[in-house]
Structures are given as C-alpha cells and as structure tokens.
Steps between C-alpha positions, in 0.01 A plus 500: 500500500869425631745775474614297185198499343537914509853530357344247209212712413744839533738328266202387242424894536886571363459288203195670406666837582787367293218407215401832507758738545782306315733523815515375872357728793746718597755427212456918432316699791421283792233769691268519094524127537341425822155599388538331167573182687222514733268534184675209342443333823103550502493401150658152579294439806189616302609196223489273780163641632666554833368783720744782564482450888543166493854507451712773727731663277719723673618825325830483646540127281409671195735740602766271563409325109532809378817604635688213369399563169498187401890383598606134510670345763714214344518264795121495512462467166756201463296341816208515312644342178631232770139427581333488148814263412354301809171459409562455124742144630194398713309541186753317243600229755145455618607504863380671807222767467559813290378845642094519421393813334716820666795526682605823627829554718548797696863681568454685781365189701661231316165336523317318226121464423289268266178655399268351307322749243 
C-alpha cells in the first residue's frame, strides 16, 4: 500500500469513529481519542478483510488525526470542489476521461493518487 492508501483507510477509520461517537477524533480530548481511533481503524480494515500488518499505520499519524480534531482547511477544501467540478464537466460534456473510482489528494505533498478499490 502507498502512503495514500494509509491516510485513506485512517480517514475511513474517522468516519466510523464519527459514526460511533457522534464527534470527530480529537474534537474533545485528543490523548482518550487515540485509542478509540486505532479501534475504529481495525474495524475498517477488518470490513475490508485486510490484515492488520499489511498496512503500516504509524501512531504518530493517528496522532496527528487526532490532534486536528477534525479542522478544515478552506483552500484545500475549495481545491477539492475545483476537482469534482472537473470531473463532473468531463462527465456532462462527454470529453476527456473522468477520474476512475478514487481520487485522493494529499496537502502536505501536494501529490495526487488514483486508487482503484
């Protein structure tokens, strides 16, 4: 798995955190919420039947999810509207290829990633 591939399955893990705790990771106590996530984490990699060391998970990026407590940056999130708007004119005008199946961006690196799931 690509380092991408991680931050997806750690973010899957925050929705079903989210699902179960009715609030982000770290939105209250960020140290209570570390092990919380890591369970939430399991639990999505058990749904896809993926092996817990199959996928290296570092404690200090569920720290980092955590820590945030679920904050949105507004540039990233208007860059990522700016993409969906994209692919949804590719769609409409029937030009060019849309994005197959999941597109995941990453800030830090300003690198993108396709993955298909």
């Amino acid at each position: 798995y690509c380092e991408a591939a991680t931050y997806y399955m750690i973010l899957r893990g925050v929705d079903r955190f989210r699902t179960e705790y009715k609030n982000y990771p770290g939105a209250l106590e960020v140290e209570p919420d570390i092990g919380r996530l890591k369970k939430s984490i399991e639990k999505v990699l058990n749904d896809y039947h993926i092996p817990l060391n199959a996928i290296a998970i570092k404690d200090d990026y569920i720290h980092e999810v955590c820590r945030y407590g679920g904050a949105e940056l507004h540039a990233m999130a208007a860059f990522m509207g700016g993409c969906a708007a994209q692919e949804a004119i590719k769609i409409l005008t029937e030009q060019y290829i849309p994005v197959d199946n999941l597109f995941l961006f990453n800030t830090m690196t300003s690198k993108t990633t396709q993955l298909k799931i």
